[in-house]
Short mmCIF file of C-alpha atoms and ligand atoms in Angstrom, two decimals:
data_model
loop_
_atom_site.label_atom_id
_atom_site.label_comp_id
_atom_site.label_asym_id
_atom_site.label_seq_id
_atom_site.Cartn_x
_atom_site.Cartn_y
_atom_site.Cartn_z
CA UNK A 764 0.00 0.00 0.00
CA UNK A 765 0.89 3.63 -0.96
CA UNK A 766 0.01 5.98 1.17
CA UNK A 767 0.50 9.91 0.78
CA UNK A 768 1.09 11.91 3.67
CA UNK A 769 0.31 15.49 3.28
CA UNK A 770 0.51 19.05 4.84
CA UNK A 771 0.42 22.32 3.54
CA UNK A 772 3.78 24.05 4.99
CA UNK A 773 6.87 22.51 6.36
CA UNK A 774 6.35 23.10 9.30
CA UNK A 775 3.56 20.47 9.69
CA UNK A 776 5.80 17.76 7.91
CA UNK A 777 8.71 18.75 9.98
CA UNK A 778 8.01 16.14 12.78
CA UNK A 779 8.08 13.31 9.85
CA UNK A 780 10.92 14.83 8.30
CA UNK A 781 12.96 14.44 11.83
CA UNK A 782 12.02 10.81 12.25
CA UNK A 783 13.64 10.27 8.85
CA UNK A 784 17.11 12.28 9.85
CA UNK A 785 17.49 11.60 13.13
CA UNK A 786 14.35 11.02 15.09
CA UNK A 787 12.95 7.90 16.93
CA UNK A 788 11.32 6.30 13.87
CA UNK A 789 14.81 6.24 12.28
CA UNK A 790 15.16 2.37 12.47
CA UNK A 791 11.79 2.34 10.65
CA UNK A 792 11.74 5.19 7.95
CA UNK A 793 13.95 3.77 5.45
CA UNK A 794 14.69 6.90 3.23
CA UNK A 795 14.10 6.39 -0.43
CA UNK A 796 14.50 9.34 -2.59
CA UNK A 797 13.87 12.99 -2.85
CA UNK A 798 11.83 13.87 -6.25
CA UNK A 799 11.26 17.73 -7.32
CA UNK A 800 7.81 17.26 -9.38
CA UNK A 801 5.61 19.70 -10.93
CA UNK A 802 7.27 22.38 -8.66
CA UNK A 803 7.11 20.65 -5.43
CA UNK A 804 9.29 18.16 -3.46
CA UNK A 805 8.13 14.83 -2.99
CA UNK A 806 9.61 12.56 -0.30
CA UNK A 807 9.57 8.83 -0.99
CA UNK A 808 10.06 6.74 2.23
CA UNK A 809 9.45 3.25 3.27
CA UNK A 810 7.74 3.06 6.93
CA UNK A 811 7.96 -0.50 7.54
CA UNK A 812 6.02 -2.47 5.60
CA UNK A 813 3.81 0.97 3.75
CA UNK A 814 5.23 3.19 0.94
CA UNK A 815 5.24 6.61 2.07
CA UNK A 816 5.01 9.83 -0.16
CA UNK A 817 5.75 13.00 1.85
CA UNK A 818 4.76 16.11 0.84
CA UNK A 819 3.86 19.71 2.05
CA UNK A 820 1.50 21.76 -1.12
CA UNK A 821 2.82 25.58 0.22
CA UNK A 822 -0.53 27.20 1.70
CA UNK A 823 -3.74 27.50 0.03
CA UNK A 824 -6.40 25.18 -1.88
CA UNK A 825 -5.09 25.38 -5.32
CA UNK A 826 -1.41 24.38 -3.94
CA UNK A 827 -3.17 21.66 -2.09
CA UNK A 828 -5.16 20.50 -5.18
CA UNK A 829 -2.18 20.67 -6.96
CA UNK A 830 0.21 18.32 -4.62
CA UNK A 831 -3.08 16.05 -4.03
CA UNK A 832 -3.54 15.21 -7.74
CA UNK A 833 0.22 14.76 -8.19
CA UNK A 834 0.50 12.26 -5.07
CA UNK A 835 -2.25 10.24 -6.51
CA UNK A 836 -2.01 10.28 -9.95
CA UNK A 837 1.54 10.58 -10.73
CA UNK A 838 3.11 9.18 -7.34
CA UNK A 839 0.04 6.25 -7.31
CA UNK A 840 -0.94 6.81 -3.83
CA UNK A 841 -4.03 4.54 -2.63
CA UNK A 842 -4.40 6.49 0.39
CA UNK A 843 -3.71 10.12 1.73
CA UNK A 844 -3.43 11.33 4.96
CA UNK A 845 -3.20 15.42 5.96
CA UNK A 846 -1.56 16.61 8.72
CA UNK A 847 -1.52 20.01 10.16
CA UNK A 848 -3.04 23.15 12.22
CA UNK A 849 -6.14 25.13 11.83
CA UNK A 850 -7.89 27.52 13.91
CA UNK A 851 -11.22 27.13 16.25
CA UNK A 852 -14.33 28.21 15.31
CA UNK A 853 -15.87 26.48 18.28
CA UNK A 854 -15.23 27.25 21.94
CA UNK A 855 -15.08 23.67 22.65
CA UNK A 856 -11.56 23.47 20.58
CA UNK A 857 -8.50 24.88 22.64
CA UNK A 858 -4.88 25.10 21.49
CA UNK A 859 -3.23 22.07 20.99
CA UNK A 860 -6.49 19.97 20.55
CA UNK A 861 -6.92 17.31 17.78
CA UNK A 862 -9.94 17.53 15.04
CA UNK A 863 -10.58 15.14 12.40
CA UNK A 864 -12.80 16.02 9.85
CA UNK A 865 -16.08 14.53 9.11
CA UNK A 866 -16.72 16.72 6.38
CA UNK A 867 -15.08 19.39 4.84
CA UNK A 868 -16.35 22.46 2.89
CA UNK A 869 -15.30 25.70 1.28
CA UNK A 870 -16.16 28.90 3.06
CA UNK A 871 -15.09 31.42 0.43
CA UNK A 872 -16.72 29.52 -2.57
CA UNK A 873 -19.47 32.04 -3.26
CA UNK A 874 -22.21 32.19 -6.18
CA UNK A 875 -25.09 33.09 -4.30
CA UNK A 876 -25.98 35.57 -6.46
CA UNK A 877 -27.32 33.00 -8.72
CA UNK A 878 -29.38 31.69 -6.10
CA UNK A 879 -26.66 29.08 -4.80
CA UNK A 880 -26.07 28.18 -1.27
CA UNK A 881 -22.82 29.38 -0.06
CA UNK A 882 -20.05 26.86 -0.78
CA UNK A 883 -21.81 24.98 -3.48
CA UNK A 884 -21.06 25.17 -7.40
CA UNK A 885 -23.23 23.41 -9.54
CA UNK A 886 -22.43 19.37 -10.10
CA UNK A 887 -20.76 19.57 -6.75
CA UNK A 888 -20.93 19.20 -3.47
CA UNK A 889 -21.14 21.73 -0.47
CA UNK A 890 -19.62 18.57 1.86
CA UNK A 891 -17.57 15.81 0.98
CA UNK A 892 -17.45 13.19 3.58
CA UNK A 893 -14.18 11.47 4.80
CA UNK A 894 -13.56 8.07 4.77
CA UNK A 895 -15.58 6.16 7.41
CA UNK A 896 -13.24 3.59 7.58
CA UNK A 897 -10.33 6.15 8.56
CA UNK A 898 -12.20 8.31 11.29
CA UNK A 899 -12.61 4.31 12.39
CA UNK A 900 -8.50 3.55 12.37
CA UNK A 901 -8.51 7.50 13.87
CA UNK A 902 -11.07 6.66 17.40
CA UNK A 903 -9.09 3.54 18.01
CA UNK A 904 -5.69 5.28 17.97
CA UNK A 905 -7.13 8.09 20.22
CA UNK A 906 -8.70 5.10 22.75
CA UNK A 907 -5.77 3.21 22.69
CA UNK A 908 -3.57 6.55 23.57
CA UNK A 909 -6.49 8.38 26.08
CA UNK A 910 -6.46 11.09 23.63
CA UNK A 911 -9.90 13.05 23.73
CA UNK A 912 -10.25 13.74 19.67
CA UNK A 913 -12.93 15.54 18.29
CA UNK A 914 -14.85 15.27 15.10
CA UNK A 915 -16.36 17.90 13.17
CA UNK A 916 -16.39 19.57 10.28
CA UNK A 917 -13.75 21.56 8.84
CA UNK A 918 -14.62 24.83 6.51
CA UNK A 919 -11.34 25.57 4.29
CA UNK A 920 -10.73 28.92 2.14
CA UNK A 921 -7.93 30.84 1.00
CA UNK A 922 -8.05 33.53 3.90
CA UNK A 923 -6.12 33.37 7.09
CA UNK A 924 -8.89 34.30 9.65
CA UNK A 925 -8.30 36.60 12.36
CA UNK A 926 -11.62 38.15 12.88
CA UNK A 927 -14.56 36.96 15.22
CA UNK A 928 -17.03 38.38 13.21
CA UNK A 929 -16.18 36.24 9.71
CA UNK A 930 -15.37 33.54 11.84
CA UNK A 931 -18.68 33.17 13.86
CA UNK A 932 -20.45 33.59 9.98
CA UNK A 933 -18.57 30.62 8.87
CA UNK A 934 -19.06 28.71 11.93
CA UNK A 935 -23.15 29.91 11.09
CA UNK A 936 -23.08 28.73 7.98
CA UNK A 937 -21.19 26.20 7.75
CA UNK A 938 -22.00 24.53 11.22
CA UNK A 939 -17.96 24.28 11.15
CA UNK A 940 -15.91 23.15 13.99
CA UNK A 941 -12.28 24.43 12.75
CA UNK A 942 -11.08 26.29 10.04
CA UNK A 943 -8.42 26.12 7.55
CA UNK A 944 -6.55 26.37 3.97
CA UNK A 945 -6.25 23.11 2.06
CA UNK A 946 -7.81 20.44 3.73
CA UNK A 947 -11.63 20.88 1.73
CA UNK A 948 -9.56 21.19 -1.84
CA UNK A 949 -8.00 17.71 -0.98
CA UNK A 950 -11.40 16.21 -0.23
CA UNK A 951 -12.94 17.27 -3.25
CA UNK A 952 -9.41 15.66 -5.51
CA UNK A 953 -9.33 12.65 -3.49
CA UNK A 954 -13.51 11.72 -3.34
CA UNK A 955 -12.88 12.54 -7.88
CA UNK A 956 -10.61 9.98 -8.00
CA UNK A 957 -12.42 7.66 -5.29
CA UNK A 958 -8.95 7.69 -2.91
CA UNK A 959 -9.38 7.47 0.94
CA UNK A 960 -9.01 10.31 2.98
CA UNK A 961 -8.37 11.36 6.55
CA UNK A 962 -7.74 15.26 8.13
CA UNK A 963 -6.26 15.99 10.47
CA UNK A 964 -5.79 19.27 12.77
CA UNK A 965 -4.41 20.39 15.68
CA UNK A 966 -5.93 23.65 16.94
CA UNK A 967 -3.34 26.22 16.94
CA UNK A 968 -4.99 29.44 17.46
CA UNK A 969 -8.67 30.51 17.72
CA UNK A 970 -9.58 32.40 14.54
CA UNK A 971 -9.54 35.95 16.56
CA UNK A 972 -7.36 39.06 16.69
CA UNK A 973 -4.98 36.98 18.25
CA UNK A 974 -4.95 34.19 16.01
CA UNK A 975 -1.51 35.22 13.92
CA UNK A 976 0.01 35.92 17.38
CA UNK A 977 -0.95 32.44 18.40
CA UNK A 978 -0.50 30.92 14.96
CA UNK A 979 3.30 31.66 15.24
CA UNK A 980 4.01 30.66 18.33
CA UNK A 981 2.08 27.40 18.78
CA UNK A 982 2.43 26.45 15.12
CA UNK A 983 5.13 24.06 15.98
CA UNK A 984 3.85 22.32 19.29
CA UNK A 985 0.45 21.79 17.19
CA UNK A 986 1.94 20.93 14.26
CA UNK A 987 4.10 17.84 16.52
CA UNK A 988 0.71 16.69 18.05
CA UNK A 989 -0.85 16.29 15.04
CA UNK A 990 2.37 14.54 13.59
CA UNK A 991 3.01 11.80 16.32
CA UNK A 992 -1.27 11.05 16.24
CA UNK A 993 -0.70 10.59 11.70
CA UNK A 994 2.14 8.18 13.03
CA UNK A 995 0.16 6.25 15.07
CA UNK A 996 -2.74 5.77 12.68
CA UNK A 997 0.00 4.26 10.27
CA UNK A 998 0.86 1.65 12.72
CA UNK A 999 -2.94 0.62 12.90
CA UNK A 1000 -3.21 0.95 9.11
CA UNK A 1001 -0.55 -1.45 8.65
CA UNK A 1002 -1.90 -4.04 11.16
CA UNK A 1003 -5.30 -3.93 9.45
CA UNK A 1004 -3.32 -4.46 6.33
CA UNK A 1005 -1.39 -7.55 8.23
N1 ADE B 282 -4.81 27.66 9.99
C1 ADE B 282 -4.51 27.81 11.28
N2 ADE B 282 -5.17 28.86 11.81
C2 ADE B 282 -5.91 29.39 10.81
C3 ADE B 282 -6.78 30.49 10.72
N3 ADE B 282 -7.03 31.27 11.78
N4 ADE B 282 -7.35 30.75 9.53
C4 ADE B 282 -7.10 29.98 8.45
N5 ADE B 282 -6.27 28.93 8.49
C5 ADE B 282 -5.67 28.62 9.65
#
């Protein structure tokens, strides 16, 4: 099995990047190659008995779409996982908590003026649903590691949202739970092509007038939880594979 793991900035690949240097996975991340593709860098990796593509898009939904379609279709990934940070729309979330996405949708997607619903274009969808059989793999890991991880759905656009106002009119609209810049372009590539899915998000900042303050300082921290949780899930994956 081939299975693409995906973030948006280094930062949020960083912890996987580590365990191939010099980290604690060492023994198991057999380093492959390094491939510079369609103006991205593509990590190939073995992780014991799974193929491992590692990637990070640069920020935003086409750069997502982009790296996405590439890892699938050129790389001949099965599977993709995304791994990263996002900000809280609801109170419930605090820095540092985990949110996998249900269903994921695109705030800034906007015909209404010919009568659409906000974040719906004709032929497709306002939601695309993960895989079931991921969020599955995704509950046992948090049981098995006392981990309290939410689910919810995840509203992505191209805007970095500091502002309580737009956020509490996404979180309206959208019902959303968290909010962020890639993952709902990566659901809409990978449910095209009929690939398995899973986001994932640590909360690093609440959406606010603080949130770049935040964003920069608990980026890292967030970007490691979400990481070592990805890691675990491959372990599981593998075993079901077994
Ligand atoms: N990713 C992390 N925090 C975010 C925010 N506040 N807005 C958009 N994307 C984010």
């Amino acid at each position: 099995m081939k299975i693409a793991i995906m973030g948006a900035m280094l930062e949020e690949v960083d912890p996987f990047l580590a365990s191939y240097e010099h980290g604690p996975l060492l023994k198991y991340f057999k380093k492959h190659s390094d491939v510079e593709y369609a103006d991205n860098l593509y990590h190939e990796a073995k992780y014991k008995d799974l193929d491992i593509v590692l990637s990070y898009s640069k920020i935003g939904k086409v750069n997502a779409a982009l790296t996405a379609s590439m890892m699938i279709e050129h790389f001949g990934c099965e599977m993709l996982l995304f791994t990263g940070v996002a900000g809280a729309v609801t109170s419930e979330l605090k820095i540092g908590d985990l949110v996998a996405a249900t269903q994921l949708c695109q705030h800034d997607l906007d015909i209404t003026d010919f009568g659409h619903p906000y974040g719906y274009v004709p032929k497709g969808k306002i939601y695309v649903e993960s895989s079931r059989e991921l969020l599955h793999i995704a509950k046992a890991v948090a049981n098995d590691k006392g981990i309290n991880l939410k689910k919810g759905i995840i509203a992505t656009g191209d805007q970095f949202i500091a502002d309580s106002e737009r956020k509490e009119w996404i979180a309206r609209t959208f019902d959303a739970d968290a909010i962020e810049m890639e993952g709902a372009a990566v659901a809409v590539v990978c449910d095209a092509l009929d690939i398995p899915f899973f986001v994932l998000r640590a909360i690093c900042d609440a959406a606010d007038i603080d949130a770049t303050f935040d964003f920069d300082k608990f980026v890292k921290h967030s970007s490691q939880v979400s990481s070592s949780f990805i890691m675990a899930m491959l372990e599981k994956i593998m075993a079901k594979q077994a």
